[in-house]
Amino acid sequence: MTAQQWRGVIEEYRELLDIPEGTPAVTLREGGTPLVDSGWLSGLTGANVWLKVEGNNPTGSFKDRGMTTALSVAVHEGAKAVVCASTGNTSASMAAYAAKAGVKPLVLVPEGKIAAGKMAQAIMHGGQVIMVRGNFDDCLRMARELSEKYPVALVNSVNPYRLQGQKTASFELVDFLGDAPDYHFLPVGNAGNISAYWMGYTEYEKLGRSTKRPVMRGFQAAGSAPLVNGAPVENPETKATAIRIGNPASWDLAMNAKNESGGSFKAIEDEDILAAQRLLATKDGVFVEPASAIGVAGLLQAVEAGEDFTGKTIVITVTGHGLKDTATALEGFGPLVDVVVDADVDAAAAAAGLV
Ligand SMILES: Cc1ncc(COP(=O)(O)O)c(C=O)c1O
Ligand SMILES: N[C@@H](CCOP(=O)(O)O)C(=O)O
């Protein structure tokens, strides 16, 4: 199938989506993202390890799957403006789909905590960006209240149509693999995505399109790990700004996914997240933003702890593109990207260690 033939998640899966009948799709042809085999992780674990590369979506993250459904329904129901709280990706996605639909995007973000690439996306797509002296959880509270008091539709993942779109990632990977994987590893922030995956797996199993559901393993940054701690975190901190969230909106749904699947939530230190980000980039050729590498860090941690995955199938969702946050990616490099030589081939060869 060529990219042109992929119609976006609404038209590809419409009969499986709980959205009002006949809703016209506001689409940028999201979804249909690659499942890339990871040779080194498969070698290391003895499992078949696949990366679901969600950075290949139109705005560079998985949010587009849910934004097509949320925006389509909002516009169908007459919305002229949409609002979200965001750590970056939701705002980038919402602004793009709002531009496509011709409605006004209003974005609330924690001041100084959004990666530059994501901010550029929101601004370029015409988003009205409001910086809040507070964290994501404060922004979400404000976005909820705005949508209650003013004529603006809330499109964070508390909007049920977001999860409808996002569950299609499960459908795609089961369609590709022929069955559900044994394990699914992914980052958890506001907890909509793990909830959506679980919904998708559950529905596909009921329809007889898979024989099982995976064990769901969710990962949070150590400084922002409410689901691991079992209590909200008042001042969440992490370099993985996408998941700098202290009080996930889909707490109960995510807990249910963990419990029903026999899964877990684990915390990962920032340095291990950033190390996994580099490994993905150098060994798989897949450049993801920091938060997106946490599932790989989680798998490495499990292997180190002696877990045996031999013969299993593991899917790791890598949620967003690395180009969104180049500043964090390059932080640790220093002089490596600083080699300057005269316009002389031998000088370049010497600098490259070829002689
Ligand atoms: C790149 C990235 N990965 C993971 C997540 C976590 O997803 P969720 O909020 O659905 O748990 C987010 C947003 O929170 C994100 O932007
Ligand atoms: N990481 C998210 C946080 C908001 O999540 P949502 O899925 O509830 O919109 C972001 O990119 O803003």
Short mmCIF file of C-alpha atoms in Angstrom, two decimals, residues 12-299:
data_model
loop_
_atom_site.label_atom_id
_atom_site.label_comp_id
_atom_site.label_asym_id
_atom_site.label_seq_id
_atom_site.Cartn_x
_atom_site.Cartn_y
_atom_site.Cartn_z
CA GLU A 12 -9.42 2.99 7.89
CA TYR A 13 -11.27 1.93 11.06
CA ARG A 14 -14.54 3.87 11.07
CA GLU A 15 -16.77 0.89 11.87
CA LEU A 16 -14.70 0.21 15.01
CA LEU A 17 -14.76 3.77 16.33
CA ASP A 18 -17.40 4.98 18.75
CA ILE A 19 -17.95 8.39 17.12
CA PRO A 20 -21.25 9.88 15.90
CA GLU A 21 -22.34 8.27 12.65
CA GLY A 22 -21.46 10.22 9.54
CA THR A 23 -18.88 12.48 11.24
CA PRO A 24 -16.77 13.93 8.39
CA ALA A 25 -13.07 13.25 9.00
CA VAL A 26 -10.70 16.11 9.70
CA THR A 27 -7.58 14.22 8.74
CA LEU A 28 -3.92 14.68 7.89
CA ARG A 29 -3.73 10.94 7.01
CA GLU A 30 -2.40 10.07 10.46
CA GLY A 31 -1.67 6.51 11.56
CA GLY A 32 -0.33 3.72 9.38
CA THR A 33 2.98 4.16 11.19
CA PRO A 34 5.81 1.64 10.78
CA LEU A 35 6.51 -1.26 13.09
CA VAL A 36 10.30 -1.47 12.91
CA ASP A 37 12.14 -4.56 14.11
CA SER A 38 14.94 -3.82 16.55
CA GLY A 39 17.82 -6.19 15.81
CA TRP A 40 19.93 -5.35 18.85
CA LEU A 41 17.05 -5.50 21.31
CA SER A 42 15.91 -8.81 19.83
CA GLY A 43 19.48 -10.14 20.10
CA LEU A 44 19.79 -8.93 23.67
CA THR A 45 16.48 -10.36 24.88
CA GLY A 46 15.95 -13.44 22.69
CA ALA A 47 12.53 -11.95 21.93
CA ASN A 48 11.13 -10.40 18.76
CA VAL A 49 11.24 -6.73 19.62
CA TRP A 50 9.32 -4.23 17.51
CA LEU A 51 9.23 -0.45 17.69
CA LYS A 52 5.91 1.24 16.85
CA VAL A 53 7.32 4.49 15.49
CA GLU A 54 4.68 7.10 16.23
CA GLY A 55 7.01 9.97 15.38
CA ASN A 56 6.05 9.21 11.76
CA ASN A 57 2.62 10.74 12.30
CA PRO A 58 1.93 14.09 10.55
CA THR A 59 2.89 16.30 13.50
CA GLY A 60 5.46 13.84 14.83
CA SER A 61 3.61 12.14 17.66
CA PHE A 62 0.85 9.66 18.48
CA LYS A 63 -1.46 12.52 19.47
CA ASP A 64 -2.55 12.86 15.83
CA ARG A 65 -4.47 9.57 16.03
CA GLY A 66 -6.67 11.01 18.76
CA MET A 67 -6.76 14.54 17.41
CA THR A 68 -8.37 13.49 14.13
CA THR A 69 -11.29 11.95 16.05
CA ALA A 70 -11.59 14.68 18.70
CA LEU A 71 -11.44 17.53 16.15
CA SER A 72 -13.74 15.79 13.70
CA VAL A 73 -16.45 15.32 16.31
CA ALA A 74 -15.96 18.80 17.78
CA VAL A 75 -16.31 20.44 14.37
CA HIS A 76 -19.25 18.18 13.47
CA GLU A 77 -20.94 19.34 16.67
CA GLY A 78 -20.36 23.00 15.78
CA ALA A 79 -17.21 23.99 17.71
CA LYS A 80 -15.52 27.16 16.46
CA ALA A 81 -12.60 26.97 18.93
CA VAL A 82 -10.69 24.18 20.66
CA VAL A 83 -8.51 24.21 23.76
CA CYS A 84 -5.92 21.95 25.35
CA ALA A 85 -3.41 21.89 28.15
CA SER A 86 -0.13 20.53 26.93
CA THR A 87 3.43 19.51 27.59
CA GLY A 88 3.94 20.16 23.87
CA ASN A 89 2.78 17.41 21.59
CA THR A 90 -0.95 17.72 22.16
CA SER A 91 -0.75 21.44 21.38
CA ALA A 92 1.26 20.84 18.20
CA SER A 93 -1.24 18.26 17.05
CA MET A 94 -4.33 20.22 18.06
CA ALA A 95 -3.10 23.36 16.32
CA ALA A 96 -2.42 21.47 13.08
CA TYR A 97 -5.84 19.78 13.02
CA ALA A 98 -7.55 23.04 14.01
CA ALA A 99 -5.79 24.74 11.09
CA LYS A 100 -7.01 22.00 8.76
CA ALA A 101 -10.55 22.36 10.11
CA GLY A 102 -10.52 26.17 10.17
CA VAL A 103 -11.24 26.53 13.89
CA LYS A 104 -9.34 28.52 16.53
CA PRO A 105 -6.73 26.67 18.63
CA LEU A 106 -6.11 27.84 22.19
CA VAL A 107 -3.14 26.31 24.01
CA LEU A 108 -2.23 26.39 27.72
CA VAL A 109 1.34 25.34 28.53
CA PRO A 110 3.58 25.39 31.61
CA GLU A 111 5.94 28.34 31.25
CA GLY A 112 9.48 27.41 30.19
CA LYS A 113 8.87 23.68 30.08
CA ILE A 114 8.00 23.08 26.43
CA ALA A 115 10.55 21.86 23.88
CA ALA A 116 11.22 24.48 21.21
CA GLY A 117 10.17 22.30 18.27
CA LYS A 118 6.74 21.68 19.77
CA MET A 119 6.25 25.35 20.57
CA ALA A 120 7.22 26.22 16.99
CA GLN A 121 4.61 23.79 15.70
CA ALA A 122 1.81 25.23 17.85
CA ILE A 123 2.71 28.80 16.84
CA MET A 124 3.17 28.03 13.12
CA HIS A 125 -0.22 26.34 12.93
CA GLY A 126 -1.85 29.46 14.35
CA GLY A 127 -2.21 28.43 17.97
CA GLN A 128 -2.95 31.13 20.52
CA VAL A 129 -0.37 30.08 23.11
CA ILE A 130 -0.84 31.06 26.73
CA MET A 131 2.02 30.37 29.14
CA VAL A 132 0.95 29.46 32.65
CA ARG A 133 3.01 29.95 35.79
CA GLY A 134 2.35 26.43 36.92
CA ASN A 135 2.70 22.85 35.71
CA PHE A 136 0.72 20.72 33.23
CA ASP A 137 -1.78 19.70 35.88
CA ASP A 138 -2.59 23.38 36.55
CA CYS A 139 -3.00 23.92 32.81
CA LEU A 140 -5.39 20.99 32.49
CA ARG A 141 -7.52 22.27 35.35
CA MET A 142 -7.73 25.65 33.60
CA ALA A 143 -8.51 24.08 30.20
CA ARG A 144 -11.34 22.07 31.75
CA GLU A 145 -12.80 25.18 33.36
CA LEU A 146 -12.46 27.23 30.18
CA SER A 147 -14.42 24.60 28.24
CA GLU A 148 -17.12 24.56 30.91
CA LYS A 149 -17.54 28.34 31.02
CA TYR A 150 -16.83 29.40 27.43
CA PRO A 151 -17.69 28.16 23.89
CA VAL A 152 -14.51 26.16 23.35
CA ALA A 153 -14.17 22.38 23.04
CA LEU A 154 -11.64 20.56 25.22
CA VAL A 155 -9.51 18.09 23.23
CA ASN A 156 -7.16 16.65 25.83
CA SER A 157 -7.44 12.91 26.33
CA VAL A 158 -10.29 13.43 28.83
CA ASN A 159 -12.32 13.94 25.65
CA PRO A 160 -13.47 10.35 24.99
CA TYR A 161 -13.04 10.70 21.21
CA ARG A 162 -9.28 11.08 21.72
CA LEU A 163 -8.99 7.52 23.02
CA GLN A 164 -11.19 6.27 20.18
CA GLY A 165 -8.60 7.46 17.68
CA GLN A 166 -5.59 6.42 19.73
CA LYS A 167 -6.81 2.83 20.14
CA THR A 168 -6.20 2.32 16.41
CA ALA A 169 -2.49 1.87 17.12
CA SER A 170 -3.36 -1.49 18.72
CA PHE A 171 -5.44 -2.44 15.70
CA GLU A 172 -2.60 -1.60 13.32
CA LEU A 173 0.01 -3.60 15.11
CA VAL A 174 -2.22 -6.64 15.57
CA ASP A 175 -3.14 -6.43 11.87
CA PHE A 176 0.59 -6.40 11.06
CA LEU A 177 1.80 -9.06 13.51
CA GLY A 178 -1.20 -11.37 13.03
CA ASP A 179 -1.89 -11.42 16.78
CA ALA A 180 -1.34 -9.26 19.85
CA PRO A 181 2.22 -9.19 21.22
CA ASP A 182 3.08 -10.84 24.55
CA TYR A 183 4.26 -7.55 26.05
CA HIS A 184 3.66 -3.90 25.30
CA PHE A 185 6.04 -1.29 26.73
CA LEU A 186 5.26 2.44 26.58
CA PRO A 187 5.67 5.80 28.34
CA VAL A 188 2.91 7.06 30.59
CA GLY A 189 2.18 10.72 31.30
CA ASN A 190 -1.46 11.79 31.36
CA ALA A 191 -2.19 8.06 30.88
CA GLY A 192 -4.56 8.34 27.91
CA ASN A 193 -2.39 6.32 25.57
CA ILE A 194 -1.96 3.20 27.70
CA SER A 195 -5.72 3.31 28.28
CA ALA A 196 -6.41 3.62 24.55
CA TYR A 197 -4.07 0.76 23.65
CA TRP A 198 -5.76 -1.46 26.21
CA MET A 199 -9.19 -0.53 24.84
CA GLY A 200 -7.99 -1.43 21.33
CA TYR A 201 -6.50 -4.75 22.37
CA THR A 202 -9.62 -5.65 24.33
CA GLU A 203 -11.94 -4.85 21.43
CA TYR A 204 -9.84 -6.76 18.90
CA GLU A 205 -9.75 -9.83 21.14
CA LYS A 206 -13.55 -9.69 21.54
CA LEU A 207 -13.93 -9.48 17.76
CA GLY A 208 -11.72 -12.57 17.39
CA ARG A 209 -9.03 -10.62 15.54
CA SER A 210 -6.46 -11.62 18.16
CA THR A 211 -6.18 -14.58 20.50
CA LYS A 212 -4.79 -12.70 23.49
CA ARG A 213 -3.94 -9.33 25.00
CA PRO A 214 -0.43 -8.25 25.99
CA VAL A 215 1.01 -7.57 29.40
CA MET A 216 1.05 -3.77 29.61
CA ARG A 217 4.21 -2.24 31.06
CA GLY A 218 4.01 1.52 31.62
CA PHE A 219 7.00 3.71 32.45
CA GLN A 220 7.23 7.08 34.12
CA ALA A 221 10.19 9.36 34.79
CA ALA A 222 11.45 8.93 38.37
CA GLY A 223 10.73 12.58 39.20
CA SER A 224 7.19 12.37 37.79
CA ALA A 225 5.96 8.93 38.74
CA PRO A 226 2.52 9.22 40.38
CA LEU A 227 1.27 5.86 39.11
CA VAL A 228 4.38 4.15 40.45
CA ASN A 229 4.17 5.94 43.80
CA GLY A 230 0.41 5.47 44.04
CA ALA A 231 -0.15 9.20 44.73
CA PRO A 232 -0.10 12.45 42.73
CA VAL A 233 3.23 14.27 42.53
CA GLU A 234 2.88 17.96 43.35
CA ASN A 235 6.00 19.23 41.62
CA PRO A 236 6.87 16.77 38.88
CA GLU A 237 10.33 17.10 37.33
CA THR A 238 12.12 15.35 34.46
CA LYS A 239 14.11 16.16 31.34
CA ALA A 240 11.51 14.13 29.48
CA THR A 241 9.19 17.15 29.50
CA ALA A 242 6.44 15.38 27.52
CA ILE A 243 5.71 13.21 30.56
CA ARG A 244 6.28 15.83 33.26
CA ILE A 245 2.81 15.21 34.70
CA GLY A 246 1.95 14.75 38.37
CA ASN A 247 -1.70 13.78 38.33
CA PRO A 248 -2.70 11.76 35.25
CA ALA A 249 -6.27 12.34 34.08
CA SER A 250 -6.78 8.70 33.03
CA TRP A 251 -5.50 7.29 36.33
CA ASP A 252 -8.27 4.72 36.79
CA LEU A 253 -8.27 3.52 33.18
CA ALA A 254 -4.49 3.11 33.26
CA MET A 255 -4.61 1.21 36.56
CA ASN A 256 -7.24 -1.04 35.06
CA ALA A 257 -5.01 -1.73 32.02
CA LYS A 258 -2.14 -2.61 34.32
CA ASN A 259 -4.22 -4.80 36.62
CA GLU A 260 -6.22 -6.66 33.95
CA SER A 261 -3.08 -7.36 31.91
CA GLY A 262 -0.92 -8.42 34.84
CA GLY A 263 1.38 -5.53 34.01
CA SER A 264 3.26 -2.88 35.96
CA PHE A 265 4.27 0.76 36.26
CA LYS A 266 7.96 1.40 36.79
CA ALA A 267 10.04 4.53 37.31
CA ILE A 268 13.12 5.27 35.23
CA GLU A 269 15.87 7.78 36.04
CA ASP A 270 16.44 10.59 33.53
CA GLU A 271 20.00 9.44 32.76
CA ASP A 272 18.70 6.01 31.76
CA ILE A 273 16.01 7.59 29.58
CA LEU A 274 18.61 9.69 27.77
CA ALA A 275 20.94 6.70 27.38
CA ALA A 276 18.11 4.70 25.79
CA GLN A 277 17.36 7.64 23.49
CA ARG A 278 20.94 7.51 22.19
CA LEU A 279 20.88 3.74 21.81
CA LEU A 280 17.71 3.95 19.71
CA ALA A 281 19.28 6.61 17.55
CA THR A 282 22.61 4.84 17.05
CA LYS A 283 21.51 1.18 16.89
CA ASP A 284 18.07 1.38 15.29
CA GLY A 285 18.36 4.62 13.33
CA VAL A 286 15.25 5.85 15.11
CA PHE A 287 15.50 9.36 16.62
CA VAL A 288 12.88 9.89 19.29
CA GLU A 289 12.32 12.55 21.90
CA PRO A 290 13.42 11.69 25.49
CA ALA A 291 10.01 10.58 26.82
CA SER A 292 9.61 8.24 23.88
CA ALA A 293 12.74 6.26 24.77
CA ILE A 294 11.53 5.29 28.23
CA GLY A 295 10.01 1.98 27.13
CA VAL A 296 13.39 0.89 25.79
CA ALA A 297 15.04 1.95 29.04
CA GLY A 298 12.40 -0.12 30.84
CA LEU A 299 13.16 -3.20 28.78
#
